[in-house]
Coordinates of N, CA and C in Angstrom, one line a residue:
X1 N 147.6 163.4 40.4 CA 146.8 162.4 39.7 C 146.1 161.5 40.7
X2 N 144.9 161.1 40.4 CA 144.1 160.2 41.3 C 144.0 158.8 40.7
X3 N 143.9 157.9 41.6 CA 143.8 156.5 41.2 C 142.4 156.2 40.6
X4 N 142.3 155.3 39.7 CA 141.0 154.9 39.1 C 140.8 153.4 39.2
X5 N 141.8 152.6 39.5 CA 141.7 151.2 39.6 C 141.0 150.8 40.9
X6 N 140.1 149.9 40.7 CA 139.3 149.3 41.9 C 139.2 147.8 41.7
X7 N 139.2 147.1 42.8 CA 139.4 147.5 44.2 C 140.9 147.9 44.5
X8 N 141.0 148.7 45.6 CA 142.4 149.1 46.0 C 142.7 148.4 47.3
X9 N 143.9 147.8 47.3 CA 144.4 147.2 48.5 C 145.5 148.0 49.1
X10 N 145.4 148.3 50.4 CA 146.4 149.0 51.2 C 146.7 148.3 52.4
X11 N 148.0 148.2 52.8 CA 148.4 147.5 54.0 C 149.0 148.5 55.0
X12 N 148.4 148.4 56.2 CA 148.7 149.4 57.3 C 149.0 148.7 58.6
X13 N 149.6 149.4 59.5 CA 149.9 148.8 60.8 C 148.7 149.0 61.8
X14 N 148.0 150.2 61.6 CA 146.9 150.4 62.5 C 146.0 151.5 62.0
X15 N 144.8 151.6 62.5 CA 143.8 152.5 62.1 C 143.2 153.2 63.3
X16 N 143.0 154.5 63.2 CA 142.4 155.4 64.2 C 141.1 156.0 63.7
X17 N 140.1 155.9 64.6 CA 138.8 156.4 64.2 C 138.3 157.5 65.0
X18 N 137.8 158.5 64.3 CA 136.9 159.5 65.0 C 135.6 158.8 65.2
X19 N 134.7 159.5 65.9 CA 133.4 158.9 66.2 C 132.2 159.6 65.5
X20 N 132.0 160.9 65.9 CA 130.9 161.6 65.4 C 131.0 162.0 64.0
X21 N 130.2 161.5 63.1 CA 130.3 161.7 61.7 C 131.1 160.7 61.0
X22 N 131.8 159.9 61.7 CA 132.7 158.9 61.1 C 132.2 157.5 61.4
X23 N 131.7 157.2 62.7 CA 131.1 155.9 63.0 C 129.6 156.1 63.2
X24 N 129.2 157.2 63.8 CA 127.8 157.5 63.9 C 127.5 158.9 63.4
X25 N 126.3 159.0 62.7 CA 125.9 160.3 62.2 C 125.1 160.9 63.4
X26 N 125.8 161.7 64.2 CA 125.3 162.3 65.4 C 125.1 163.8 65.3
X27 N 125.4 164.3 64.1 CA 125.3 165.8 64.0 C 123.9 166.3 64.3
X28 N 122.8 165.7 63.9 CA 121.5 166.2 64.2 C 121.3 166.2 65.7
X29 N 121.8 165.2 66.4 CA 121.6 165.2 67.9 C 122.5 166.3 68.5
X30 N 123.7 166.5 68.1 CA 124.5 167.5 68.6 C 123.9 168.9 68.3
X31 N 123.3 169.1 67.1 CA 122.7 170.3 66.8 C 121.5 170.6 67.7
X32 N 120.7 169.6 68.0 CA 119.6 169.7 69.0 C 120.1 170.1 70.3
X33 N 121.2 169.6 70.8 CA 121.8 170.0 72.1 C 122.2 171.4 72.1
X34 N 122.9 171.9 71.0 CA 123.3 173.3 71.0 C 122.1 174.2 71.0
X35 N 121.0 173.9 70.2 CA 119.8 174.7 70.2 C 119.2 174.8 71.6
X36 N 119.1 173.7 72.3 CA 118.5 173.7 73.6 C 119.4 174.5 74.6
X37 N 120.7 174.4 74.4 CA 121.7 175.1 75.3 C 121.5 176.6 75.1
X38 N 121.3 177.0 73.9 CA 121.2 178.5 73.6 C 119.9 179.1 73.8
X39 N 118.8 178.3 74.2 CA 117.5 178.9 74.3 C 117.4 180.1 75.3
X40 N 118.1 180.0 76.4 CA 118.0 181.0 77.4 C 119.3 181.9 77.4
X41 N 120.0 181.9 76.3 CA 121.3 182.7 76.3 C 121.3 183.6 75.0
X42 N 120.8 184.8 75.2 CA 120.6 185.7 74.0 C 121.8 186.0 73.2
X43 N 123.0 185.9 73.9 CA 124.2 186.2 73.2 C 124.9 185.0 72.6
X44 N 124.3 183.9 72.7 CA 124.8 182.6 72.1 C 124.1 182.3 70.8
X45 N 124.9 182.3 69.7 CA 124.4 182.0 68.4 C 124.5 180.5 68.1
X46 N 123.5 179.7 68.4 CA 123.6 178.3 68.3 C 123.9 177.8 66.8
X47 N 123.2 178.5 65.9 CA 123.4 178.1 64.5 C 124.9 178.3 64.0
X48 N 125.5 179.4 64.5 CA 126.9 179.7 64.1 C 127.8 178.6 64.7
X49 N 127.5 178.2 66.0 CA 128.3 177.2 66.7 C 128.2 175.9 65.9
X50 N 126.9 175.5 65.6 CA 126.7 174.3 64.9 C 127.5 174.3 63.6
X51 N 127.5 175.4 62.9 CA 128.1 175.5 61.6 C 129.6 175.3 61.6
X52 N 130.3 175.9 62.6 CA 131.7 175.9 62.6 C 132.4 174.9 63.5
X53 N 131.7 174.2 64.5 CA 132.4 173.5 65.5 C 132.4 172.0 65.4
X54 N 132.0 171.5 64.2 CA 132.0 170.0 64.1 C 133.5 169.6 64.1
X55 N 133.7 168.6 65.0 CA 135.1 168.1 65.2 C 135.8 168.7 66.4
X56 N 135.2 169.8 66.9 CA 135.8 170.4 68.1 C 135.3 169.6 69.4
X57 N 136.1 169.8 70.4 CA 135.6 169.4 71.7 C 134.5 170.4 72.2
X58 N 133.4 169.9 72.7 CA 132.4 170.8 73.2 C 132.9 171.8 74.2
X59 N 133.8 171.4 75.1 CA 134.4 172.3 76.0 C 135.1 173.5 75.3
X60 N 135.8 173.2 74.2 CA 136.5 174.3 73.5 C 135.5 175.2 72.9
X61 N 134.3 174.7 72.3 CA 133.3 175.6 71.8 C 132.7 176.4 72.8
X62 N 132.4 175.8 74.0 CA 131.7 176.6 75.1 C 132.7 177.7 75.6
X63 N 134.0 177.3 75.7 CA 135.0 178.2 76.2 C 135.1 179.4 75.3
X64 N 134.9 179.3 74.0 CA 135.0 180.3 73.0 C 133.7 181.2 73.0
X65 N 132.5 180.5 73.0 CA 131.3 181.2 72.7 C 130.4 181.4 74.0
X66 N 130.7 180.7 75.0 CA 129.9 180.9 76.3 C 130.8 180.6 77.4
X67 N 131.9 181.4 77.6 CA 133.0 181.0 78.5 C 132.5 180.9 80.0
X68 N 131.4 181.5 80.3 CA 131.0 181.4 81.7 C 130.5 180.0 82.1
X69 N 130.3 179.2 81.0 CA 129.8 177.8 81.3 C 131.0 176.8 81.0
X70 N 132.2 177.3 80.9 CA 133.3 176.4 80.5 C 133.8 175.7 81.8
X71 N 133.0 174.7 82.2 CA 133.3 173.9 83.4 C 133.3 172.5 83.0
X72 N 134.4 171.7 83.2 CA 134.5 170.4 82.7 C 133.4 169.5 83.2
X73 N 133.0 169.6 84.5 CA 131.9 168.7 85.0 C 130.6 169.1 84.3
X74 N 130.3 170.3 84.0 CA 129.1 170.8 83.3 C 129.1 170.2 81.9
X75 N 130.2 170.3 81.2 CA 130.3 169.8 79.8 C 130.2 168.3 79.8
X76 N 130.8 167.6 80.7 CA 130.6 166.1 80.7 C 129.2 165.8 80.9
X77 N 128.4 166.5 81.8 CA 127.0 166.2 82.0 C 126.2 166.5 80.7
X78 N 126.5 167.7 80.1 CA 125.8 168.2 79.0 C 125.9 167.2 77.8
X79 N 127.2 166.7 77.5 CA 127.4 165.8 76.4 C 126.9 164.4 76.8
X80 N 127.0 164.0 78.0 CA 126.6 162.7 78.4 C 125.1 162.4 78.2
X81 N 124.3 163.5 78.2 CA 122.9 163.4 78.1 C 122.5 163.3 76.6
X82 N 123.4 163.7 75.7 CA 123.0 163.7 74.3 C 122.4 162.4 73.7
X83 N 123.1 161.3 73.9 CA 122.5 160.0 73.4 C 121.2 159.7 74.0
X84 N 121.0 160.0 75.3 CA 119.7 159.7 75.9 C 118.6 160.7 75.4
X85 N 118.9 161.9 75.3 CA 117.9 162.9 75.0 C 117.6 163.0 73.5
X86 N 118.7 162.8 72.7 CA 118.6 163.1 71.2 C 119.0 161.9 70.4
X87 N 119.2 160.8 71.0 CA 119.7 159.6 70.2 C 118.8 159.2 69.1
X88 N 117.6 159.5 69.2 CA 116.6 159.2 68.1 C 117.0 159.8 66.8
X89 N 117.8 160.9 66.8 CA 118.2 161.6 65.6 C 119.4 161.0 65.0
X90 N 120.0 160.0 65.6 CA 121.3 159.5 65.1 C 121.2 158.1 64.6
X91 N 122.1 157.9 63.5 CA 122.1 156.5 62.9 C 123.6 156.2 62.6
X92 N 123.8 154.9 62.5 CA 125.2 154.4 62.1 C 125.6 155.0 60.7
X93 N 126.9 155.3 60.6 CA 127.4 155.5 59.3 C 127.4 154.2 58.6
X94 N 126.7 154.0 57.4 CA 126.6 152.7 56.8 C 127.9 151.9 56.7
X95 N 127.9 150.7 57.3 CA 129.0 149.8 57.2 C 130.0 150.0 58.4
X96 N 129.7 151.0 59.3 CA 130.7 151.2 60.4 C 130.7 150.1 61.4
X97 N 129.5 149.6 61.8 CA 129.4 148.5 62.8 C 130.1 147.3 62.3
X98 N 129.9 146.9 61.0 CA 130.5 145.7 60.5 C 132.1 145.9 60.5
X99 N 132.5 147.0 60.0 CA 134.0 147.3 59.9 C 134.6 147.2 61.3
X100 N 134.0 147.9 62.3 CA 134.5 147.8 63.7 C 134.6 146.4 64.2
X101 N 133.5 145.7 63.9 CA 133.5 144.3 64.4 C 134.6 143.4 63.7
X102 N 134.9 143.7 62.5 CA 136.0 143.0 61.8 C 137.3 143.4 62.5
X103 N 137.5 144.6 62.9 CA 138.8 145.0 63.6 C 138.8 144.2 64.9
X104 N 137.7 144.1 65.6 CA 137.6 143.4 66.9 C 137.9 141.9 66.8
X105 N 137.8 141.3 65.6 CA 138.0 139.9 65.4 C 139.5 139.6 65.1
X106 N 140.3 140.6 64.8 CA 141.7 140.4 64.5 C 142.4 139.9 65.7
X107 N 143.5 139.1 65.5 CA 144.2 138.5 66.7 C 145.1 139.5 67.4
X108 N 145.2 140.7 66.9 CA 146.0 141.8 67.6 C 145.2 143.1 67.5
X109 N 145.3 143.9 68.6 CA 144.6 145.2 68.6 C 145.2 146.1 67.6
X110 N 144.4 146.4 66.6 CA 144.9 147.2 65.4 C 144.2 148.5 65.2
X111 N 143.3 148.8 66.1 CA 142.5 150.0 66.0 C 142.3 150.7 67.3
X112 N 142.1 152.0 67.2 CA 141.8 152.8 68.4 C 140.8 153.9 68.0
X113 N 140.2 154.5 69.0 CA 139.3 155.6 68.8 C 140.0 156.9 69.4
X114 N 139.9 158.0 68.7 CA 140.3 159.3 69.1 C 139.3 160.3 68.8
X115 N 138.4 160.6 69.7 CA 137.3 161.5 69.5 C 137.3 162.8 70.3
X116 N 136.7 163.8 69.8 CA 136.6 165.1 70.5 C 135.5 165.1 71.5
X117 N 134.7 164.0 71.5 CA 133.6 163.9 72.5 C 134.1 163.5 73.9
X118 N 133.2 163.6 74.9 CA 133.6 163.2 76.2 C 133.5 161.7 76.3
X119 N 134.1 161.1 77.3 CA 134.0 159.6 77.5 C 132.6 159.1 77.6
X120 N 131.8 159.9 78.4 CA 130.5 159.4 78.6 C 129.7 159.3 77.3
X121 N 129.8 160.4 76.5 CA 129.0 160.4 75.3 C 129.5 159.4 74.3
X122 N 130.8 159.3 74.1 CA 131.4 158.3 73.2 C 131.1 156.9 73.6
X123 N 131.1 156.6 74.9 CA 130.8 155.3 75.4 C 129.3 154.9 75.1
X124 N 128.5 155.9 75.3 CA 127.0 155.7 75.0 C 126.8 155.5 73.5
X125 N 127.5 156.2 72.7 CA 127.3 155.9 71.2 C 127.7 154.5 70.9
X126 N 128.8 154.0 71.4 CA 129.2 152.7 71.1 C 128.2 151.7 71.7
X127 N 127.7 151.9 72.8 CA 126.6 151.1 73.4 C 125.4 151.1 72.5
X128 N 125.1 152.3 72.0 CA 123.9 152.6 71.1 C 124.0 151.7 69.9
X129 N 125.2 151.6 69.3 CA 125.5 150.8 68.1 C 125.9 149.4 68.4
X130 N 126.0 149.0 69.7 CA 126.4 147.7 70.1 C 127.8 147.3 69.5
X131 N 128.7 148.2 69.6 CA 130.1 147.9 69.2 C 131.0 147.8 70.5
X132 N 131.8 146.8 70.5 CA 132.8 146.6 71.6 C 133.8 147.7 71.4
X133 N 134.1 148.4 72.5 CA 135.1 149.5 72.4 C 136.5 148.9 72.3
X134 N 137.4 149.5 71.5 CA 138.8 149.1 71.5 C 139.5 149.4 72.8
X135 N 140.6 148.8 73.0 CA 141.4 149.1 74.3 C 141.8 150.6 74.4
X136 N 142.2 151.1 73.3 CA 142.6 152.6 73.3 C 141.4 153.4 72.8
X137 N 140.8 154.0 73.8 CA 139.5 154.8 73.5 C 139.8 156.2 74.1
X138 N 140.3 157.0 73.2 CA 140.8 158.3 73.6 C 139.7 159.4 73.4
X139 N 139.4 160.1 74.5 CA 138.3 161.1 74.4 C 138.8 162.4 74.9
X140 N 137.9 163.4 74.9 CA 138.4 164.8 75.2 C 139.0 164.9 76.5
X141 N 138.7 164.1 77.5 CA 139.3 164.2 78.8 C 140.6 163.6 78.9
X142 N 141.1 162.9 77.9 CA 142.4 162.2 77.9 C 143.5 163.1 77.3
X143 N 143.2 164.3 76.8 CA 144.2 165.1 76.1 C 144.1 166.5 76.7
X144 N 145.3 167.2 76.6 CA 145.3 168.6 76.9 C 144.9 169.5 75.8
X145 N 145.1 169.0 74.6 CA 144.8 169.7 73.4 C 143.9 168.9 72.4
X146 N 142.8 169.5 72.1 CA 141.8 168.8 71.2 C 142.2 169.1 69.8
X147 N 141.5 168.4 68.9 CA 141.7 168.6 67.4 C 141.4 170.1 67.1
X148 N 142.1 170.7 66.2 CA 143.0 170.2 65.2 C 144.4 169.9 65.7
X149 N 144.7 170.0 67.0 CA 146.0 169.6 67.5 C 146.2 168.1 67.3
X150 N 147.4 167.6 67.0 CA 147.6 166.2 66.7 C 147.6 165.3 67.9
X151 N 147.5 165.9 69.1 CA 147.6 165.1 70.3 C 146.7 163.9 70.4
X152 N 145.4 164.0 70.1 CA 144.6 162.8 70.2 C 145.1 161.6 69.3
X153 N 145.5 161.9 68.1 CA 145.9 160.9 67.2 C 147.3 160.4 67.5
X154 N 148.2 161.3 68.0 CA 149.5 160.8 68.4 C 149.4 159.9 69.6
X155 N 148.4 160.2 70.5 CA 148.2 159.3 71.6 C 147.7 158.0 71.2
X156 N 146.8 158.0 70.2 CA 146.3 156.7 69.7 C 147.3 155.9 69.0
X157 N 148.1 156.4 68.1 CA 149.2 155.6 67.4 C 150.3 155.2 68.4
X158 N 150.6 156.1 69.4 CA 151.6 155.7 70.4 C 151.1 154.5 71.2
X159 N 149.8 154.6 71.6 CA 149.3 153.6 72.5 C 149.2 152.2 71.8
X160 N 149.0 152.2 70.5 CA 149.0 151.0 69.8 C 150.4 150.5 69.4
X161 N 151.4 151.3 69.7 CA 152.8 150.9 69.5 C 153.3 151.3 68.1
X162 N 152.7 152.3 67.5 CA 153.2 152.7 66.2 C 153.5 154.2 66.2
X163 N 154.5 154.7 67.0 CA 154.8 156.1 66.9 C 155.4 156.5 65.6
X164 N 155.5 157.7 65.3 CA 156.0 158.2 64.0 C 157.5 157.7 63.9
X165 N 157.8 157.0 62.8 CA 159.1 156.5 62.6 C 159.7 157.2 61.4
X166 N 160.5 158.3 61.8 CA 161.1 159.1 60.7 C 162.1 158.4 59.9
X167 N 162.8 157.5 60.6 CA 163.9 156.8 59.9 C 163.3 155.8 58.8
X168 N 162.2 155.2 59.2 CA 161.6 154.2 58.3 C 160.1 154.3 58.4
X169 N 159.5 155.3 57.7 CA 158.0 155.5 57.8 C 157.2 154.2 57.4
X170 N 157.8 153.3 56.6 CA 157.1 152.1 56.2 C 156.8 151.2 57.4
X171 N 157.5 151.4 58.5 CA 157.3 150.5 59.7 C 156.3 151.1 60.7
X172 N 155.6 152.2 60.3 CA 154.7 152.8 61.2 C 153.6 153.5 60.3
X173 N 152.8 152.7 59.6 CA 151.8 153.2 58.7 C 150.4 153.2 59.4
X174 N 149.9 154.4 59.6 CA 148.6 154.5 60.3 C 147.6 155.3 59.5
X175 N 146.4 154.8 59.4 CA 145.3 155.5 58.8 C 144.5 156.1 59.8
X176 N 144.0 157.3 59.5 CA 143.0 158.0 60.3 C 141.7 158.1 59.5
X177 N 140.6 157.7 60.1 CA 139.3 157.8 59.5 C 138.6 159.0 60.1
X178 N 138.3 160.0 59.2 CA 137.8 161.3 59.6 C 136.7 161.8 58.7
X179 N 135.9 162.7 59.2 CA 134.9 163.4 58.3 C 135.0 164.9 58.4
X180 N 135.8 165.5 59.4 CA 135.8 166.9 59.7 C 137.1 167.6 59.5
X181 N 137.2 168.8 59.1 CA 138.4 169.5 58.9 C 139.4 169.5 60.1
X182 N 138.9 169.7 61.3 CA 139.7 169.7 62.5 C 140.4 168.3 62.7
X183 N 139.7 167.3 62.5 CA 140.3 165.9 62.6 C 141.2 165.6 61.5
X184 N 140.9 166.0 60.3 CA 141.8 165.8 59.1 C 143.2 166.5 59.4
X185 N 143.1 167.7 59.9 CA 144.3 168.5 60.2 C 145.1 167.8 61.3
X186 N 144.4 167.3 62.3 CA 145.1 166.6 63.4 C 145.7 165.3 62.9
X187 N 145.0 164.5 62.1 CA 145.6 163.3 61.6 C 146.8 163.5 60.8
X188 N 146.8 164.5 59.9 CA 147.9 164.7 59.0 C 149.1 165.2 59.8
X189 N 148.8 166.0 60.8 CA 149.9 166.5 61.7 C 150.5 165.4 62.5
X190 N 149.7 164.3 62.7 CA 150.2 163.2 63.5 C 150.9 162.1 62.5
X191 N 151.1 162.5 61.3 CA 151.9 161.7 60.4 C 151.1 160.5 59.8
X192 N 149.7 160.7 59.7 CA 148.9 159.6 59.3 C 148.3 159.9 57.9
X193 N 147.9 158.9 57.1 CA 147.1 159.1 55.9 C 145.7 159.2 56.3
X194 N 144.9 159.9 55.6 CA 143.5 160.2 56.0 C 142.5 159.6 55.0
X195 N 141.6 158.8 55.6 CA 140.5 158.2 54.9 C 139.3 159.2 55.2
X196 N 138.9 160.0 54.2 CA 137.9 160.9 54.4 C 136.5 160.3 54.2
X197 N 135.6 160.4 55.2 CA 134.3 159.9 55.1 C 133.3 161.0 54.7
X198 N 132.7 160.9 53.6 CA 131.9 162.0 53.0 C 130.5 162.0 53.6
X199 N 130.4 162.0 54.9 CA 129.1 162.1 55.5 C 128.7 163.5 55.9
X200 N 129.7 164.4 56.2 CA 129.4 165.7 56.7 C 129.8 166.8 55.6
X201 N 130.9 166.5 54.9 CA 131.3 167.4 53.8 C 131.5 166.6 52.5
X202 N 131.4 167.4 51.4 CA 131.4 166.7 50.1 C 132.8 166.4 49.6
X203 N 132.8 165.7 48.5 CA 134.1 165.2 47.9 C 135.1 166.3 47.7
X204 N 134.7 167.4 47.0 CA 135.6 168.5 46.7 C 136.2 169.1 48.0
X205 N 135.4 169.3 49.0 CA 135.8 169.8 50.2 C 136.9 168.9 50.9
X206 N 136.6 167.7 50.9 CA 137.6 166.7 51.5 C 138.9 166.6 50.7
X207 N 138.8 166.7 49.4 CA 140.0 166.7 48.6 C 140.8 168.0 48.9
X208 N 140.1 169.1 49.0 CA 140.8 170.4 49.3 C 141.5 170.3 50.7
X209 N 140.9 169.6 51.6 CA 141.6 169.5 52.9 C 142.7 168.5 53.0
X210 N 142.9 167.7 51.9 CA 144.1 166.9 51.8 C 143.9 165.4 52.1
X211 N 142.6 164.9 52.1 CA 142.4 163.5 52.3 C 143.1 162.6 51.3
X212 N 143.6 161.5 51.7 CA 144.3 160.6 50.8 C 143.4 159.7 50.0
X213 N 142.4 159.3 50.6 CA 141.3 158.5 50.0 C 140.0 158.9 50.5
X214 N 139.0 158.9 49.7 CA 137.7 159.4 50.2 C 136.6 158.4 49.8
X215 N 135.8 158.1 50.7 CA 134.7 157.1 50.5 C 133.4 157.7 50.9
X216 N 132.3 157.2 50.4 CA 131.0 157.7 50.8 C 130.6 157.2 52.2
X217 N 131.0 156.0 52.5 CA 130.8 155.5 53.9 C 131.7 154.2 54.0
X218 N 131.4 153.4 55.0 CA 132.2 152.2 55.2 C 131.8 151.0 54.5
X219 N 130.7 151.1 53.7 CA 130.2 149.9 53.1 C 131.2 149.3 52.0
X220 N 132.0 150.2 51.5 CA 132.9 149.8 50.5 C 134.3 149.3 51.0
X221 N 134.4 149.3 52.3 CA 135.7 148.9 53.0 C 135.6 147.6 53.7
X222 N 136.6 146.7 53.5 CA 136.6 145.5 54.3 C 138.1 145.1 54.6
X223 N 138.2 144.3 55.6 CA 139.6 143.8 56.0 C 139.9 142.5 55.3
X224 N 141.0 142.5 54.6 CA 141.4 141.3 53.8 C 142.1 140.3 54.7
X225 N 142.7 140.8 55.8 CA 143.4 139.8 56.7 C 144.5 140.5 57.4
X226 N 145.2 139.8 58.3 CA 146.3 140.3 59.1 C 147.5 139.4 58.9
X227 N 148.6 140.0 58.5 CA 149.9 139.3 58.3 C 150.8 139.5 59.6
X228 N 150.9 138.4 60.4 CA 151.7 138.5 61.6 C 153.2 138.8 61.3
X229 N 153.7 138.3 60.2 CA 155.1 138.4 59.9 C 155.4 139.9 59.6
X230 N 154.6 140.6 58.9 CA 154.8 142.0 58.6 C 154.1 142.9 59.5
X231 N 153.2 142.4 60.4 CA 152.4 143.1 61.3 C 151.5 144.2 60.6
X232 N 150.9 143.7 59.5 CA 150.1 144.6 58.7 C 148.7 144.1 58.5
X233 N 147.7 145.0 58.5 CA 146.3 144.7 58.2 C 146.1 145.1 56.7
X234 N 145.4 144.3 55.9 CA 145.1 144.7 54.6 C 143.7 145.3 54.6
X235 N 143.6 146.5 54.1 CA 142.3 147.2 53.9 C 142.0 147.1 52.4
X236 N 140.8 146.7 52.1 CA 140.4 146.6 50.7 C 139.3 147.6 50.5
X237 N 139.5 148.5 49.6 CA 138.5 149.5 49.2 C 137.9 149.0 47.9
X238 N 136.7 148.4 48.0 CA 136.0 147.9 46.8 C 135.6 149.1 45.9
X239 N 135.3 150.2 46.5 CA 134.9 151.4 45.8 C 135.4 152.6 46.6
X240 N 135.6 153.7 45.9 CA 136.0 155.0 46.6 C 135.7 156.1 45.6
X241 N 135.6 157.3 46.2 CA 135.3 158.5 45.4 C 136.6 159.1 44.8
X242 N 137.7 158.9 45.5 CA 139.0 159.5 45.1 C 140.1 158.9 45.9
X243 N 141.2 158.8 45.3 CA 142.4 158.2 46.0 C 143.7 158.8 45.3
X244 N 144.7 159.1 46.2 CA 145.9 159.6 45.7 C 146.8 158.5 45.2
X245 N 147.5 158.7 44.1 CA 148.4 157.6 43.6 C 149.5 157.2 44.6
X246 N 149.9 158.1 45.4 CA 151.0 157.7 46.3 C 150.6 156.6 47.4
X247 N 149.3 156.3 47.5 CA 148.9 155.3 48.4 C 149.6 153.9 48.0
X248 N 149.8 153.7 46.7 CA 150.4 152.5 46.2 C 151.8 152.3 46.6
X249 N 152.5 153.4 46.9 CA 153.9 153.3 47.3 C 154.2 153.7 48.7
X250 N 153.1 153.7 49.5 CA 153.3 154.0 50.9 C 153.7 152.9 51.7

């Protein structure tokens, strides 16, 4: 059964954010990069890679489809040029800048980034949107295993001080904000509830992948406040497309 009551208030210990498709709509820029990359490579199907690789690390996509170019320095340079070369194709996910700024105003660090992008690219996207980066800013170079492996999100929640607490899950409640299947799978495997952002995939697809609450974008989300006694942030969803009933008992 899905919730229908709005607004919905949920209290969590921390939030972890993907970047591409979640904070910035960069898919057109990434697609332009893949098409340019494949221009002189007859055996590289750029459209296929664009279709299946959203949420992957670029290194992992190249290792699978163009292994002769699977060099970390090359990938770092390739991705690092995307905001400069193709940034004109990218825009903020509506409401993302405001929501990130609200997190930055809290008296305690309560959010982190865990992206499949390289540090250079992710940093440039934050500069592009004029968002101050959180202390824990986990990128592809900070993990051995990219999404859908849970390592990026486990690293984020552990860094913020909220590892999985099997004895009392209520003491370690973490939300992951995601738009892509690989990230949703990673977040769920890391013991997090998933806020699905319907920028890349539609409502039915995100429900099928197991998102706990689904929103069109961040415009309907705001921070109600921080309770130092319980160490919880209140997230208020003024509107949403879908929500599971068990969020009320989490």
